[in-house]
C-alpha positions as a printed Julia matrix, in Angstrom:
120×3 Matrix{Float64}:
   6.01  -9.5    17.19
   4.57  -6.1    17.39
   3.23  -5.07   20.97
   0.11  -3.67   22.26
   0.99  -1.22   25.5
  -1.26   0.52   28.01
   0.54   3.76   28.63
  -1.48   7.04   30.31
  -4.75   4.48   29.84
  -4.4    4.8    25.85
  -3.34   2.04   23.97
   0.02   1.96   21.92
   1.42  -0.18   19.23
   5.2   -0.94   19.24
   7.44  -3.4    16.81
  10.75  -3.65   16.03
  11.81  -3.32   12.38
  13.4   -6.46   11.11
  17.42  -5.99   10.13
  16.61  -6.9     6.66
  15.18  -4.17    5.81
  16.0   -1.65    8.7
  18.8    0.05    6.35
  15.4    0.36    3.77
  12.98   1.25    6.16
  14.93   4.32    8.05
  12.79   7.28    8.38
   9.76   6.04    6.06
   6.33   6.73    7.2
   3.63   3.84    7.4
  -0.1    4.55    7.69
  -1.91   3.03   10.06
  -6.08   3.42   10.59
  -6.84   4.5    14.3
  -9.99   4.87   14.3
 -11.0    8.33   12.29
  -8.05   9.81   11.26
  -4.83   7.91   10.21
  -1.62   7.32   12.33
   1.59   7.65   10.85
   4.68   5.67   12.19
   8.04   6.72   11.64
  10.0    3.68   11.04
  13.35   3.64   12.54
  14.43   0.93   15.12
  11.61   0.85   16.46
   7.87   1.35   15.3
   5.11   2.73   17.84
   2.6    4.59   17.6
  -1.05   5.38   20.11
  -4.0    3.59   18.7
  -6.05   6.64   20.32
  -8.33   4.64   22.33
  -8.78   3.17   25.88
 -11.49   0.42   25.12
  -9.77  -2.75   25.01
 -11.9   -4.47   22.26
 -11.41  -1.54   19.87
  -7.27  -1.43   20.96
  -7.45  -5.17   20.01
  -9.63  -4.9    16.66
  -6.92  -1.3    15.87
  -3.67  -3.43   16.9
  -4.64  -6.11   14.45
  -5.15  -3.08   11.86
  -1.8   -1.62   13.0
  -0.12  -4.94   12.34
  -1.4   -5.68    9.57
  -0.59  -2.26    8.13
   3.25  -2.7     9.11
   3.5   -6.21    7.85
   2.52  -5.16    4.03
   5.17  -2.34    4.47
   7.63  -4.58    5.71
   6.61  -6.9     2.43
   6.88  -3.61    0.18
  10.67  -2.93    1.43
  11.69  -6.45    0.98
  10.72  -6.72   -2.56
  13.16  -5.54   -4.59
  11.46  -1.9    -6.37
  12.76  -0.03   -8.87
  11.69   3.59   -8.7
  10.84   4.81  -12.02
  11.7    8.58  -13.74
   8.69  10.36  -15.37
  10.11   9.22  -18.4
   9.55   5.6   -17.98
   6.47   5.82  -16.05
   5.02   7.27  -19.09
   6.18   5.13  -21.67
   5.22   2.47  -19.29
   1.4    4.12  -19.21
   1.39   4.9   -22.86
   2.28   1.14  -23.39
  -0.54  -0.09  -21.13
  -2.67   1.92  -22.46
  -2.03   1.09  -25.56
  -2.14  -2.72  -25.16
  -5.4   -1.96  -23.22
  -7.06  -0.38  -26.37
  -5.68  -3.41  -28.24
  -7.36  -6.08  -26.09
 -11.15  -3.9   -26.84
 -10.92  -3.35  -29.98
 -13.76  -4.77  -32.49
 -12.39  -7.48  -34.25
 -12.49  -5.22  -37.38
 -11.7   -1.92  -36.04
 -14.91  -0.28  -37.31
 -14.93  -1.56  -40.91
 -17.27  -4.23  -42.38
 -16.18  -6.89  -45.04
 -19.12  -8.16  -45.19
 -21.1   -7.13  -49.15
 -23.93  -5.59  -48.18
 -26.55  -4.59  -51.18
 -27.2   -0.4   -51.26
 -29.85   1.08  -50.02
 -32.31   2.56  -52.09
């Protein structure tokens, strides 16, 4: 359970990383909202980083942030993703996109077979 600390009158955030995925999670960076400008926590053993405030009902609304921000990165390592070369990301794209134009086309694609009389 991640931590909120008092040091120097600013509040803190610390958690341990879990030892499934503390082999994953070594030296990744997690982004965490504090306030106006984005924290970054380097994820090793241990996660912490300064909420940059000393109110304590905006260090409780930013540690709920914070934690919330480290639990979807923690759910990101543990799912098991398969980084993609440019290669297949585009062939993956091109497919999408493809299937995309599919799904919107008119049921015709643009010609009529309906008889219609000419226009005089």
């Amino acid at each position: 359970m991640p931590n909120s600390l008092l040091k120097i009158g600013v509040y803190q955030i610390r958690a341990r990383v879990p030892s499934d995925v503390a082999a994953k999670a070594k030296d990744t960076l997690v982004q965490v909202p504090t306030g106006d400008s984005p924290g970054f926590i380097k994820a090793t053993t241990h996660a912490a980083c300064s909420l940059k405030t000393r109110d304590p009902a905006e260090g409780r609304n930013r540690h709920a942030d914070a934690v919330a921000a480290l639990e979807r990165h923690r759910d990101f390592l543990r799912r098991d993703v398969v980084e993609l070369s440019f290669k297949q990301q585009a062939a993956s794209e091109a497919r999408a996109l493809a299937q995309r134009s599919l799904d919107f086309a008119p049921p015709h694609c643009g010609r009529s077979t309906a008889k219609t009389a000419p226009v005089l």
